Amino acid sequence: MTGHTSIEPTGAGLSLHGVRKSFGSYTAVDDVTLDVLQGELLGLIGPNGAGKTTLFNIVTGFVRPDVGRVVFEGADVTRLKPDQRVRRGLVRTFQKSMVFPELSAEENIAMAARARQGSGYAWWRPAERAAEALAEGSRLLRAIGLERRGALPVGALSHGEQRMVDILVSLALRPRLLLMDEPTAGLTREETARVMDLVRAHDRSTTVVLIAHDLDVVFSLCERIAVLNLGALLAVGSPEEIRANPEVRTAYLGSHREH
Amino acid sequence: MAGNRSTLVLSVVVAALAVLPLTGVPDHHLRLVAEILILGVAVMSLDLLIGYGGLVSLGHAAMFGVGAYAAALFATHVSPDLLLAIPAGIVAATLVGAVMGALVMRSANLFLLILTLLLSQMVWEVIFRWRDVTGGADGFRGIPQLTLPGGMAIDSGVDLYYVAGVLAVGAYLVAASFVNAPIGKALVGTREQPIRMTALGYSIPRIRLSVFMVSSAIAGAAGALYPFVNLYVGPQVAHWTMSATLVIMLVLGGVCTLFGGFIGAAIYLVFQTHVSSYTDRWQLVVGLAFVATVLFVPRGLGRELHQLLRPLGLGEPRVTAETDKKGTVR
């Protein structure tokens, strides 16, 4: 960590300042300023093309913003590469599962655990670090009830199981901030509940930002909700405030859906 | 456990190689086997890049060639001691590999192929033009025989064969330990899911640079012994056509197996030696064998062999090694 130049008032885990990103003439993210509080579960919703994933890409460093700053735990990370941000605890999951299909579930998680331990590049490794990484895999698999599938190549698991392994991989990085892009797509209600329980139980101080199309999930789980529309931030507030917000209702929730 | 089995297979191969000279094989045949072992090591090192890293390099001969010239020059001007000349080749090749790796570590696919080709041709140019030191196009002659630390010369085919055998086993152990270590798994990860690896906090350029250096060191070790087969080394060892030959050997023998490198080198060199005594068009035969391999055994002969041995419990674990191990343990 660089010296704690506390730019932000305490409490903000992640702050976006006037972030903008255009692809050609299309503005994907338009002047977004947002504080995510340390330890909160924030839902990020918006219609397709609202810029949710682009915003994730900006926060995690996969896309550089044209203007604006990304501040994580008091340090400006706008210029850091994705892997450097991950090492600070800024972790994401992807819309599509990104597992290593040929490797076992345990090995998938161990790959993350080794990265976190700092033994990911080791050649002459102390055996106990390797065992520790694999143990982390078994522990997480047990926590979600997949322990009997741990030795199988992930490619052989069901879609839902692969998604769960994907999330366990991210948890093995012990994130300070976890950005989850549609983690519950393709999961059953019951699996969704298991996953979200595990994410919250894993470490209460971890900040979570959740993108989900399933509004029931967002409104029932999230402490606050941010609404994006056409790249701009429309509203931020508690689920009740968002439900009551007339702008949100017209732009997004529409009349077909009552909450 | 799979680990014990591969140790067993390795032991059997080593034992067979060790007793081969006792079976009355003529000396010049042993020299050919030595050459197969040396080139097999170079191909195996290329397998780290192509097979495990998905980094198709067309510049691997540069490291082999630099290792060869460095060892030949060292033996001629400083000391023919095996334990000094071979490391000299390794160090020189690793340095060149580090530079090449640093220049290509941010690229992949076709771009990487062209960059490695260009950079290796620059190395070849230096060897080709620097007549005073390398002998230029005529090659470098007058290389002394390698000696063991006691001063005993390595002069017969048998001696050379044993040295090449030790080199091959040593290089195999180094390469196998690399692919089984976290760094080797991370390398396969960058081949399979580069974006995921970045999102796990791995630096892809760092991983690529590591494999370039290890691969170059092994190629350099092979190159370092090569001049002592015929006590001559020419600039063609660093030419891009040599790189292409190594790739052909790798495809013939089987990508991502490590030991396939030796099979590919054996096929190629046996063709070269025996078919060329019947026809000058021996490369046509190699070409046909290559086409046949790609059409009928696209995974290479090494993989097929591996597949055949698996039911007997002799299959060598590769990328999914962990799965195998766990599968049998549980």
Coordinates of C-alpha atoms in Angstrom, one line a residue:
Chain A
M1 CA 0.0 0.0 0.0
T2 CA 1.2 3.5 -0.7
G3 CA 1.1 5.9 2.2
H4 CA -2.3 6.5 3.5
T5 CA -3.0 9.9 1.9
S6 CA -6.5 10.0 3.2
I7 CA -8.2 12.0 0.5
E8 CA -11.6 10.6 1.4
P9 CA -13.6 10.9 4.5
T10 CA -13.4 7.7 6.4
G11 CA -16.0 5.2 5.5
A12 CA -15.7 5.3 1.7
G13 CA -14.1 2.0 0.5
L14 CA -14.3 3.1 -3.1
S15 CA -14.9 6.5 -4.6
L16 CA -15.5 7.4 -8.2
H17 CA -14.9 11.0 -9.1
G18 CA -16.4 12.3 -12.4
V19 CA -15.7 9.1 -14.3
R20 CA -16.4 9.2 -18.0
K21 CA -15.7 6.7 -20.8
S22 CA -16.6 6.9 -24.4
F23 CA -16.2 4.4 -27.2
G24 CA -16.2 6.5 -30.3
S25 CA -19.2 8.7 -30.2
Y26 CA -20.9 6.4 -27.7
T27 CA -20.7 7.5 -24.1
A28 CA -20.8 4.3 -22.0
V29 CA -20.2 5.9 -18.7
D30 CA -21.1 9.6 -18.3
D31 CA -19.7 11.6 -15.4
V32 CA -20.3 9.1 -12.6
T33 CA -19.5 10.2 -9.0
L34 CA -20.2 7.6 -6.4
D35 CA -19.1 6.5 -2.9
V36 CA -19.3 2.9 -1.9
L37 CA -19.1 2.6 1.9
Q38 CA -16.6 0.2 3.5
G39 CA -18.4 -3.1 4.3
E40 CA -21.7 -2.3 2.6
L41 CA -23.5 -4.4 0.0
L42 CA -24.4 -2.1 -2.9
G43 CA -26.6 -3.2 -5.8
L44 CA -25.9 -1.7 -9.2
I45 CA -28.9 -1.9 -11.5
G46 CA -29.9 -0.4 -14.8
P47 CA -31.3 -1.5 -18.2
N48 CA -29.1 -3.3 -20.7
G49 CA -26.4 -0.9 -22.0
A50 CA -26.6 1.3 -19.0
G51 CA -22.9 1.0 -18.5
K52 CA -22.8 -1.3 -15.5
T53 CA -20.1 -3.6 -16.8
T54 CA -18.0 -0.7 -18.2
L55 CA -18.1 0.8 -14.8
F56 CA -16.8 -2.5 -13.3
N57 CA -14.1 -2.5 -16.0
I58 CA -13.1 1.0 -15.0
V59 CA -13.0 0.2 -11.3
T60 CA -10.9 -2.9 -11.9
G61 CA -8.5 -1.4 -14.4
F62 CA -9.5 -3.4 -17.5
V63 CA -10.6 -0.1 -19.1
R64 CA -9.0 3.3 -18.5
P65 CA -11.5 6.2 -18.0
D66 CA -11.2 9.2 -20.3
V67 CA -11.7 11.5 -17.4
G68 CA -12.1 11.0 -13.6
R69 CA -10.5 9.2 -10.8
V70 CA -10.9 5.9 -9.0
V71 CA -10.0 6.1 -5.3
F72 CA -9.7 2.8 -3.4
E73 CA -9.3 2.9 0.4
G74 CA -7.9 6.4 0.2
A75 CA -5.4 5.8 -2.6
D76 CA -5.8 6.9 -6.2
V77 CA -5.7 3.7 -8.3
T78 CA -6.7 5.2 -11.6
R79 CA -3.4 4.5 -13.2
L80 CA -2.8 1.0 -11.8
K81 CA -3.0 -2.1 -13.9
P82 CA -5.7 -4.7 -13.2
D83 CA -3.3 -7.2 -11.5
Q84 CA -1.9 -4.4 -9.3
R85 CA -5.4 -3.5 -8.1
V86 CA -6.2 -7.2 -7.4
R87 CA -3.1 -7.3 -5.1
R88 CA -4.7 -4.4 -3.2
G89 CA -7.8 -6.5 -2.7
L90 CA -9.9 -5.1 -5.5
V91 CA -11.4 -8.2 -7.0
R92 CA -14.1 -8.9 -9.6
T93 CA -16.1 -11.7 -11.1
F94 CA -17.1 -11.9 -14.7
Q95 CA -20.5 -12.0 -16.3
K96 CA -19.5 -15.3 -18.0
S97 CA -17.7 -17.9 -15.7
M98 CA -14.0 -17.7 -16.1
V99 CA -12.7 -20.9 -14.7
F100 CA -9.9 -23.2 -15.9
P101 CA -12.1 -26.0 -17.2
E102 CA -9.2 -28.6 -17.4
L103 CA -8.2 -28.1 -13.8
S104 CA -10.1 -29.4 -10.8
A105 CA -12.2 -27.1 -8.7
E106 CA -9.6 -27.3 -5.9
E107 CA -6.8 -26.4 -8.3
N108 CA -8.9 -23.5 -9.6
I109 CA -9.2 -22.1 -6.1
A110 CA -5.6 -22.9 -5.3
M111 CA -4.5 -20.8 -8.3
A112 CA -6.1 -17.8 -6.6
A113 CA -4.9 -18.7 -3.1
R114 CA -1.3 -19.0 -4.4
A115 CA -1.6 -15.6 -6.0
R116 CA -2.8 -14.1 -2.7
Q117 CA -0.1 -15.9 -0.7
G118 CA 2.5 -14.5 -3.1
S119 CA 3.6 -18.0 -4.1
G120 CA 2.0 -18.0 -7.5
Y121 CA 5.3 -17.6 -9.3
A122 CA 7.2 -20.1 -7.2
W123 CA 9.3 -22.8 -8.7
W124 CA 11.0 -24.4 -5.8
R125 CA 8.1 -24.1 -3.5
P126 CA 7.9 -25.0 0.2
A127 CA 5.4 -27.9 0.2
E128 CA 3.4 -26.4 3.1
R129 CA 2.4 -23.3 1.1
A130 CA 1.1 -25.5 -1.7
A131 CA -0.8 -27.6 0.8
E132 CA -2.2 -24.5 2.4
A133 CA -3.5 -23.3 -1.0
L134 CA -5.2 -26.6 -1.7
A135 CA -6.6 -26.6 1.8
E136 CA -8.2 -23.2 1.2
G137 CA -9.8 -24.8 -1.9
S138 CA -11.3 -27.7 0.1
R139 CA -12.4 -25.3 2.9
L140 CA -14.3 -23.0 0.5
L141 CA -15.8 -25.9 -1.4
R142 CA -17.0 -27.4 1.9
A143 CA -18.5 -24.1 2.9
I144 CA -20.7 -24.1 -0.1
G145 CA -21.4 -27.8 -0.1
L146 CA -19.4 -28.8 -3.2
E147 CA -16.7 -30.7 -1.4
R148 CA -17.5 -33.9 -3.2
R149 CA -17.0 -32.2 -6.6
G150 CA -13.7 -30.7 -5.7
A151 CA -11.5 -33.2 -7.5
L152 CA -13.4 -33.2 -10.8
P153 CA -12.2 -31.0 -13.7
V154 CA -14.4 -27.9 -13.5
G155 CA -15.5 -28.4 -17.1
A156 CA -17.3 -31.5 -16.0
L157 CA -19.5 -29.6 -13.4
S158 CA -22.9 -28.2 -14.1
H159 CA -23.3 -24.6 -15.1
G160 CA -24.5 -23.5 -11.7
E161 CA -21.6 -25.3 -10.0
Q162 CA -19.1 -23.7 -12.3
R163 CA -20.5 -20.3 -11.4
M164 CA -20.2 -21.1 -7.7
V165 CA -16.6 -22.3 -8.2
D166 CA -15.9 -19.0 -10.0
I167 CA -17.1 -17.0 -7.0
L168 CA -15.1 -19.2 -4.6
V169 CA -12.0 -18.4 -6.7
S170 CA -12.6 -14.7 -6.2
L171 CA -13.2 -15.3 -2.4
A172 CA -9.9 -17.1 -2.2
L173 CA -8.2 -13.8 -3.0
R174 CA -9.7 -12.5 0.3
P175 CA -11.1 -9.4 -1.4
R176 CA -11.5 -6.0 0.4
L177 CA -13.9 -5.0 -2.3
L178 CA -15.7 -7.6 -4.4
L179 CA -17.4 -6.6 -7.7
M180 CA -19.8 -9.3 -8.8
D181 CA -21.1 -9.1 -12.3
E182 CA -24.3 -11.1 -12.6
P183 CA -23.1 -13.8 -10.2
T184 CA -26.5 -15.3 -9.8
A185 CA -27.4 -15.7 -13.5
G186 CA -28.2 -19.3 -14.1
L187 CA -28.3 -20.2 -10.5
T188 CA -31.4 -21.5 -8.8
R189 CA -33.0 -19.4 -6.0
E190 CA -31.5 -21.8 -3.4
E191 CA -28.0 -21.7 -5.0
T192 CA -28.2 -17.9 -5.1
A193 CA -29.0 -17.7 -1.4
R194 CA -26.1 -20.1 -0.6
V195 CA -23.7 -18.0 -2.7
M196 CA -24.7 -14.7 -1.3
D197 CA -24.7 -16.0 2.3
L198 CA -21.2 -17.3 1.8
V199 CA -20.0 -14.0 0.3
R200 CA -21.4 -12.1 3.3
A201 CA -20.2 -14.7 5.9
H202 CA -16.7 -14.9 4.4
D203 CA -15.7 -11.5 5.7
R204 CA -18.2 -8.9 7.0
S205 CA -15.8 -6.1 6.3
T206 CA -15.6 -6.9 2.6
T207 CA -17.4 -4.3 0.5
V208 CA -19.6 -5.9 -2.2
V209 CA -21.0 -4.3 -5.3
L210 CA -23.5 -6.5 -7.1
I211 CA -24.8 -6.3 -10.6
A212 CA -27.9 -8.5 -11.0
H213 CA -30.8 -8.6 -13.4
D214 CA -32.9 -10.3 -10.8
L215 CA -34.3 -7.3 -9.0
D216 CA -35.7 -9.5 -6.2
V217 CA -32.2 -10.5 -5.4
V218 CA -31.0 -6.9 -5.4
F219 CA -33.9 -5.4 -3.5
S220 CA -33.9 -8.2 -0.8
L221 CA -30.1 -8.3 -0.2
C222 CA -28.6 -4.9 -0.8
E223 CA -28.3 -2.2 1.8
R224 CA -28.1 0.5 -0.9
I225 CA -28.9 0.6 -4.6
A226 CA -27.4 2.7 -7.4
V227 CA -29.3 3.0 -10.6
L228 CA -27.5 3.7 -13.9
N229 CA -29.2 4.8 -17.0
L230 CA -27.5 5.6 -20.4
G231 CA -24.2 5.7 -18.6
A232 CA -25.3 8.3 -16.0
L233 CA -26.0 7.7 -12.4
L234 CA -29.7 8.3 -11.9
A235 CA -30.1 7.7 -8.2
V236 CA -28.5 6.1 -5.1
G237 CA -30.3 5.2 -2.0
S238 CA -31.9 2.6 0.2
P239 CA -34.2 0.0 -1.6
E240 CA -37.2 1.9 -0.3
E241 CA -36.0 5.2 -1.7
I242 CA -35.2 3.6 -5.0
R243 CA -38.6 2.0 -5.2
A244 CA -40.2 5.3 -4.5
N245 CA -38.1 7.3 -6.9
P246 CA -40.3 8.4 -9.8
E247 CA -37.4 8.9 -12.2
V248 CA -36.2 5.4 -11.6
R249 CA -39.7 4.1 -12.1
T250 CA -40.0 5.6 -15.5
A251 CA -36.5 4.9 -16.7
Y252 CA -36.0 1.4 -15.5
L253 CA -38.6 -0.3 -13.4
G254 CA -41.3 0.7 -15.7
S255 CA -44.9 0.1 -15.1
H256 CA -44.8 -3.7 -15.7
R257 CA -43.1 -4.4 -12.4
E258 CA -44.2 -3.5 -9.0
H259 CA -42.0 -3.8 -5.9
Chain B
M1 CA 0.2 -42.3 -7.4
A2 CA 0.9 -40.8 -10.8
G3 CA 4.1 -39.3 -9.5
N4 CA 5.6 -42.6 -8.6
R5 CA 4.6 -44.1 -12.0
S6 CA 6.3 -41.3 -13.9
T7 CA 9.4 -41.8 -11.7
L8 CA 9.2 -45.5 -12.7
V9 CA 8.9 -44.8 -16.4
L10 CA 11.8 -42.3 -16.2
S11 CA 14.0 -44.9 -14.3
V12 CA 13.3 -47.6 -17.0
V13 CA 14.2 -45.1 -19.8
V14 CA 17.3 -44.0 -18.0
A15 CA 18.4 -47.7 -17.4
A16 CA 17.7 -48.6 -21.0
L17 CA 19.8 -45.6 -22.2
A18 CA 22.6 -46.5 -19.7
V19 CA 23.0 -50.1 -21.0
L20 CA 22.6 -49.3 -24.7
P21 CA 26.3 -48.9 -25.3
L22 CA 26.9 -52.4 -23.8
T23 CA 24.8 -54.0 -26.5
G24 CA 27.5 -53.5 -29.1
V25 CA 25.8 -50.6 -31.0
P26 CA 28.4 -49.1 -33.3
D27 CA 30.0 -45.9 -32.1
H28 CA 28.6 -43.7 -34.9
H29 CA 25.1 -44.8 -34.0
L30 CA 25.7 -43.7 -30.4
R31 CA 26.8 -40.4 -31.8
L32 CA 23.4 -40.1 -33.6
V33 CA 21.6 -41.0 -30.4
A34 CA 23.6 -38.3 -28.7
E35 CA 22.5 -35.8 -31.3
I36 CA 18.9 -36.9 -30.9
L37 CA 19.2 -36.4 -27.1
I38 CA 20.7 -32.9 -27.6
L39 CA 18.1 -31.7 -30.1
G40 CA 15.4 -33.4 -28.0
V41 CA 16.4 -31.2 -25.1
A42 CA 16.1 -28.1 -27.3
V43 CA 12.7 -29.2 -28.6
M44 CA 11.5 -30.0 -25.0
S45 CA 12.5 -26.5 -24.0
L46 CA 10.5 -25.1 -26.9
D47 CA 7.6 -27.2 -25.6
L48 CA 7.5 -25.1 -22.5
L49 CA 6.9 -22.0 -24.7
I50 CA 4.6 -23.5 -27.3
G51 CA 2.9 -26.4 -25.4
Y52 CA 2.5 -25.0 -21.9
G53 CA 2.6 -21.3 -22.6
G54 CA 0.8 -21.2 -26.0
L55 CA 3.6 -18.9 -27.1
V56 CA 4.5 -20.0 -30.7
S57 CA 8.1 -18.8 -31.1
L58 CA 9.9 -19.0 -34.3
G59 CA 13.1 -17.8 -32.8
H60 CA 14.2 -20.6 -30.5
A61 CA 17.3 -21.4 -32.6
A62 CA 18.8 -18.1 -31.5
M63 CA 19.2 -19.4 -27.9
F64 CA 20.4 -22.8 -29.1
G65 CA 22.9 -21.1 -31.5
V66 CA 24.1 -18.6 -28.9
G67 CA 24.6 -21.5 -26.4
A68 CA 26.5 -23.4 -29.1
Y69 CA 28.8 -20.6 -30.1
A70 CA 29.4 -19.4 -26.5
A71 CA 30.4 -22.9 -25.4
A72 CA 32.6 -23.5 -28.5
L73 CA 34.4 -20.2 -28.0
F74 CA 34.7 -20.7 -24.3
A75 CA 36.2 -24.2 -24.8
T76 CA 38.6 -22.9 -27.4
H77 CA 39.8 -19.7 -25.7
V78 CA 39.3 -20.3 -22.0
S79 CA 38.8 -23.9 -20.9
P80 CA 37.4 -27.1 -22.5
D81 CA 36.3 -28.3 -19.1
L82 CA 32.7 -29.6 -19.4
L83 CA 31.6 -28.1 -16.1
L84 CA 32.7 -24.6 -17.3
A85 CA 32.0 -24.6 -21.0
I86 CA 28.4 -25.9 -20.8
P87 CA 27.5 -23.3 -18.1
A88 CA 29.0 -20.6 -20.3
G89 CA 26.6 -21.6 -23.0
I90 CA 23.7 -21.7 -20.6
V91 CA 24.5 -18.2 -19.2
A92 CA 24.9 -16.7 -22.7
A93 CA 21.6 -18.2 -24.0
T94 CA 19.7 -17.2 -20.8
L95 CA 20.9 -13.6 -21.3
V96 CA 19.7 -13.5 -24.9
G97 CA 16.5 -15.2 -23.9
A98 CA 15.9 -12.6 -21.2
V99 CA 16.3 -9.8 -23.7
M100 CA 14.0 -11.5 -26.2
G101 CA 11.5 -12.4 -23.5
A102 CA 11.4 -8.8 -22.2
L103 CA 10.8 -7.6 -25.8
V104 CA 8.0 -10.1 -26.6
M105 CA 6.3 -10.6 -23.1
R106 CA 3.5 -8.2 -23.9
S107 CA 2.6 -9.8 -27.2
A108 CA 1.0 -13.1 -28.2
N109 CA -0.1 -15.1 -31.3
L110 CA 1.0 -14.0 -34.7
F111 CA 2.7 -10.9 -33.4
L112 CA 4.8 -12.9 -31.0
L113 CA 5.7 -15.3 -33.8
I114 CA 7.0 -12.5 -36.0
L115 CA 8.8 -10.7 -33.2
T116 CA 10.7 -13.8 -32.2
L117 CA 11.5 -14.5 -35.8
L118 CA 12.9 -11.0 -36.3
L119 CA 14.9 -11.0 -33.1
S120 CA 16.4 -14.4 -33.7
Q121 CA 17.4 -13.3 -37.2
M122 CA 19.2 -10.4 -35.7
V123 CA 21.2 -12.8 -33.6
W124 CA 21.9 -14.9 -36.6
E125 CA 23.1 -11.8 -38.5
V126 CA 25.6 -11.1 -35.7
I127 CA 26.9 -14.6 -35.8
F128 CA 27.0 -14.6 -39.6
R129 CA 28.8 -11.2 -39.9
W130 CA 31.2 -11.3 -37.0
R131 CA 33.8 -13.3 -38.9
D132 CA 36.7 -12.6 -36.6
V133 CA 35.1 -14.3 -33.7
T134 CA 32.6 -16.8 -35.1
G135 CA 34.1 -17.7 -38.4
G136 CA 31.1 -16.2 -40.2
A137 CA 29.6 -18.3 -43.0
D138 CA 32.3 -20.9 -42.8
G139 CA 31.5 -21.7 -39.3
F140 CA 33.7 -22.2 -36.3
R141 CA 36.4 -24.9 -36.5
G142 CA 39.2 -26.1 -34.3
I143 CA 37.1 -26.7 -31.3
P144 CA 38.9 -28.8 -28.7
Q145 CA 37.3 -31.9 -27.3
L146 CA 35.4 -31.4 -24.0
T147 CA 37.2 -32.7 -20.9
L148 CA 35.9 -34.0 -17.6
P149 CA 37.1 -32.1 -14.5
G150 CA 40.0 -34.6 -14.2
G151 CA 41.2 -33.7 -17.6
M152 CA 40.0 -36.8 -19.4
A153 CA 38.8 -36.0 -22.9
I154 CA 35.3 -36.8 -24.1
D155 CA 36.4 -38.2 -27.4
S156 CA 34.5 -41.3 -28.3
G157 CA 30.8 -41.6 -29.3
V158 CA 30.2 -43.5 -26.1
D159 CA 31.5 -40.7 -23.9
L160 CA 29.5 -38.1 -25.8
Y161 CA 26.5 -40.2 -25.6
Y162 CA 26.7 -40.5 -21.8
V163 CA 27.2 -36.7 -21.5
A164 CA 24.1 -36.1 -23.7
G165 CA 22.2 -38.6 -21.6
V166 CA 23.0 -36.9 -18.4
L167 CA 22.1 -33.5 -20.0
A168 CA 18.7 -35.0 -21.2
V169 CA 17.8 -36.4 -17.9
G170 CA 18.8 -33.3 -16.0
A171 CA 17.0 -31.0 -18.5
Y172 CA 13.9 -33.2 -18.3
L173 CA 13.8 -33.0 -14.5
V174 CA 14.2 -29.2 -14.5
A175 CA 11.4 -28.8 -17.1
A176 CA 9.1 -31.2 -15.3
S177 CA 9.6 -29.5 -12.0
F178 CA 8.9 -26.2 -13.7
V179 CA 5.6 -27.3 -15.2
N180 CA 4.5 -29.0 -11.9
A181 CA 5.4 -26.0 -9.8
P182 CA 3.0 -23.0 -9.2
I183 CA 4.8 -21.1 -11.9
G184 CA 4.1 -23.8 -14.5
K185 CA 0.4 -23.9 -13.5
A186 CA 0.2 -20.2 -13.8
L187 CA 1.8 -20.5 -17.2
V188 CA -0.9 -22.9 -18.4
G189 CA -3.4 -20.5 -16.8
T190 CA -2.2 -17.7 -19.0
R191 CA -2.6 -19.9 -22.0
E192 CA -6.2 -21.0 -21.1
Q193 CA -7.7 -17.8 -19.5
P194 CA -5.4 -14.8 -19.7
I195 CA -8.1 -12.4 -18.6
R196 CA -8.9 -14.5 -15.5
M197 CA -5.2 -14.7 -14.6
T198 CA -5.0 -10.9 -14.7
A199 CA -8.1 -10.8 -12.6
L200 CA -6.4 -13.1 -10.1
G201 CA -3.6 -10.6 -9.7
Y202 CA -1.0 -12.5 -11.9
S203 CA 1.2 -10.4 -14.1
I204 CA 1.2 -12.2 -17.5
P205 CA 4.4 -10.5 -18.7
R206 CA 6.2 -11.7 -15.6
I207 CA 5.1 -15.3 -16.2
R208 CA 6.0 -15.1 -19.9
L209 CA 9.4 -13.7 -19.1
S210 CA 10.1 -16.5 -16.6
V211 CA 9.2 -19.2 -19.1
F212 CA 11.3 -17.5 -21.7
M213 CA 14.4 -17.5 -19.4
V214 CA 14.0 -21.1 -18.3
S215 CA 13.3 -22.3 -21.8
S216 CA 16.3 -20.4 -23.1
A217 CA 18.6 -21.8 -20.4
I218 CA 17.6 -25.3 -21.3
A219 CA 18.0 -24.6 -25.0
G220 CA 21.4 -23.1 -24.3
A221 CA 22.5 -26.2 -22.4
A222 CA 21.5 -28.3 -25.4
G223 CA 23.2 -25.9 -27.8
A224 CA 26.3 -25.8 -25.6
L225 CA 26.9 -29.5 -26.1
Y226 CA 26.0 -29.5 -29.8
P227 CA 29.4 -28.3 -31.3
F228 CA 31.2 -31.1 -29.6
V229 CA 29.3 -33.8 -31.6
N230 CA 31.3 -32.9 -34.8
L231 CA 33.8 -30.4 -33.3
Y232 CA 32.2 -27.8 -35.6
V233 CA 29.5 -25.2 -35.4
G234 CA 28.0 -23.2 -38.3
P235 CA 25.7 -20.2 -38.3
Q236 CA 22.8 -22.3 -39.5
V237 CA 22.2 -23.5 -35.9
A238 CA 20.9 -20.0 -35.1
H239 CA 19.0 -19.5 -38.4
W240 CA 15.2 -19.3 -38.4
T241 CA 15.0 -22.5 -40.4
M242 CA 16.5 -24.2 -37.5
S243 CA 13.7 -22.7 -35.3
A244 CA 11.2 -24.1 -37.8
T245 CA 12.9 -27.5 -37.7
L246 CA 12.5 -27.5 -33.9
V247 CA 8.8 -26.7 -34.3
I248 CA 8.4 -29.5 -36.8
M249 CA 10.1 -31.9 -34.4
L250 CA 7.8 -30.7 -31.6
V251 CA 4.7 -31.3 -33.6
L252 CA 5.9 -34.7 -34.8
G253 CA 6.7 -35.8 -31.2
G254 CA 3.7 -34.2 -29.5
V255 CA 3.0 -30.8 -28.0
C256 CA 2.7 -30.4 -24.2
T257 CA 4.3 -33.7 -23.2
L258 CA 7.9 -32.7 -22.7
F259 CA 9.2 -36.2 -23.6
G260 CA 7.6 -35.8 -27.1
G261 CA 10.5 -33.5 -27.9
F262 CA 12.8 -36.5 -27.9
I263 CA 10.5 -38.6 -30.1
G264 CA 10.2 -35.8 -32.6
A265 CA 14.0 -35.3 -32.7
A266 CA 14.5 -39.0 -33.2
I267 CA 12.0 -39.3 -36.1
Y268 CA 13.5 -36.2 -37.8
L269 CA 17.2 -37.2 -37.4
V270 CA 16.7 -40.8 -38.3
F271 CA 14.9 -39.7 -41.5
Q272 CA 17.7 -37.3 -42.2
T273 CA 20.4 -39.9 -41.6
H274 CA 18.8 -42.9 -43.3
V275 CA 16.5 -41.5 -46.0
S276 CA 19.2 -39.1 -47.2
S277 CA 21.4 -42.0 -48.1
Y278 CA 18.8 -43.1 -50.7
T279 CA 17.6 -39.7 -51.9
D280 CA 18.4 -36.0 -51.7
R281 CA 14.7 -35.4 -51.3
W282 CA 14.7 -36.6 -47.7
Q283 CA 13.1 -33.3 -46.6
L284 CA 10.1 -34.3 -48.8
V285 CA 9.7 -37.4 -46.8
V286 CA 9.9 -35.4 -43.5
G287 CA 7.3 -33.1 -45.0
L288 CA 5.0 -36.0 -45.8
A289 CA 5.5 -37.4 -42.3
F290 CA 4.7 -33.9 -40.9
V291 CA 1.5 -33.7 -43.0
A292 CA 0.5 -37.3 -42.0
T293 CA 1.1 -36.4 -38.3
V294 CA -1.1 -33.3 -38.5
L295 CA -3.8 -35.2 -40.4
F296 CA -3.9 -38.5 -38.5
V297 CA -2.2 -38.0 -35.1
P298 CA -2.7 -34.2 -34.7
R299 CA -1.7 -34.4 -31.0
G300 CA 1.6 -35.9 -32.0
L301 CA 3.1 -39.3 -31.5
G302 CA 4.1 -38.6 -27.9
R303 CA 0.5 -38.0 -26.9
E304 CA -0.7 -41.1 -28.7
L305 CA 1.9 -43.1 -26.9
H306 CA 0.9 -41.5 -23.6
Q307 CA -2.7 -42.4 -24.4
L308 CA -1.7 -46.1 -25.2
L309 CA 0.2 -46.4 -22.0
R310 CA -2.5 -44.9 -19.8
P311 CA -4.6 -48.1 -19.4
L312 CA -1.4 -49.8 -18.2
G313 CA -1.0 -47.2 -15.6
L314 CA 2.1 -45.8 -17.2
G315 CA 0.6 -42.6 -18.7
E316 CA 2.6 -39.5 -17.7
P317 CA 0.5 -36.8 -16.0
R318 CA 0.4 -33.5 -17.9
V319 CA -1.6 -30.4 -17.5
T320 CA -4.4 -32.0 -15.5
A321 CA -1.9 -33.7 -13.2
E322 CA -3.6 -32.5 -10.0
T323 CA -6.9 -33.9 -11.1
D324 CA -5.3 -37.3 -11.7
K325 CA -3.6 -37.4 -8.4
K326 CA -6.7 -36.4 -6.5
G327 CA -8.8 -38.8 -8.5
T328 CA -6.7 -41.7 -7.4
V329 CA -6.2 -40.6 -3.8
R330 CA -9.9 -40.2 -3.1

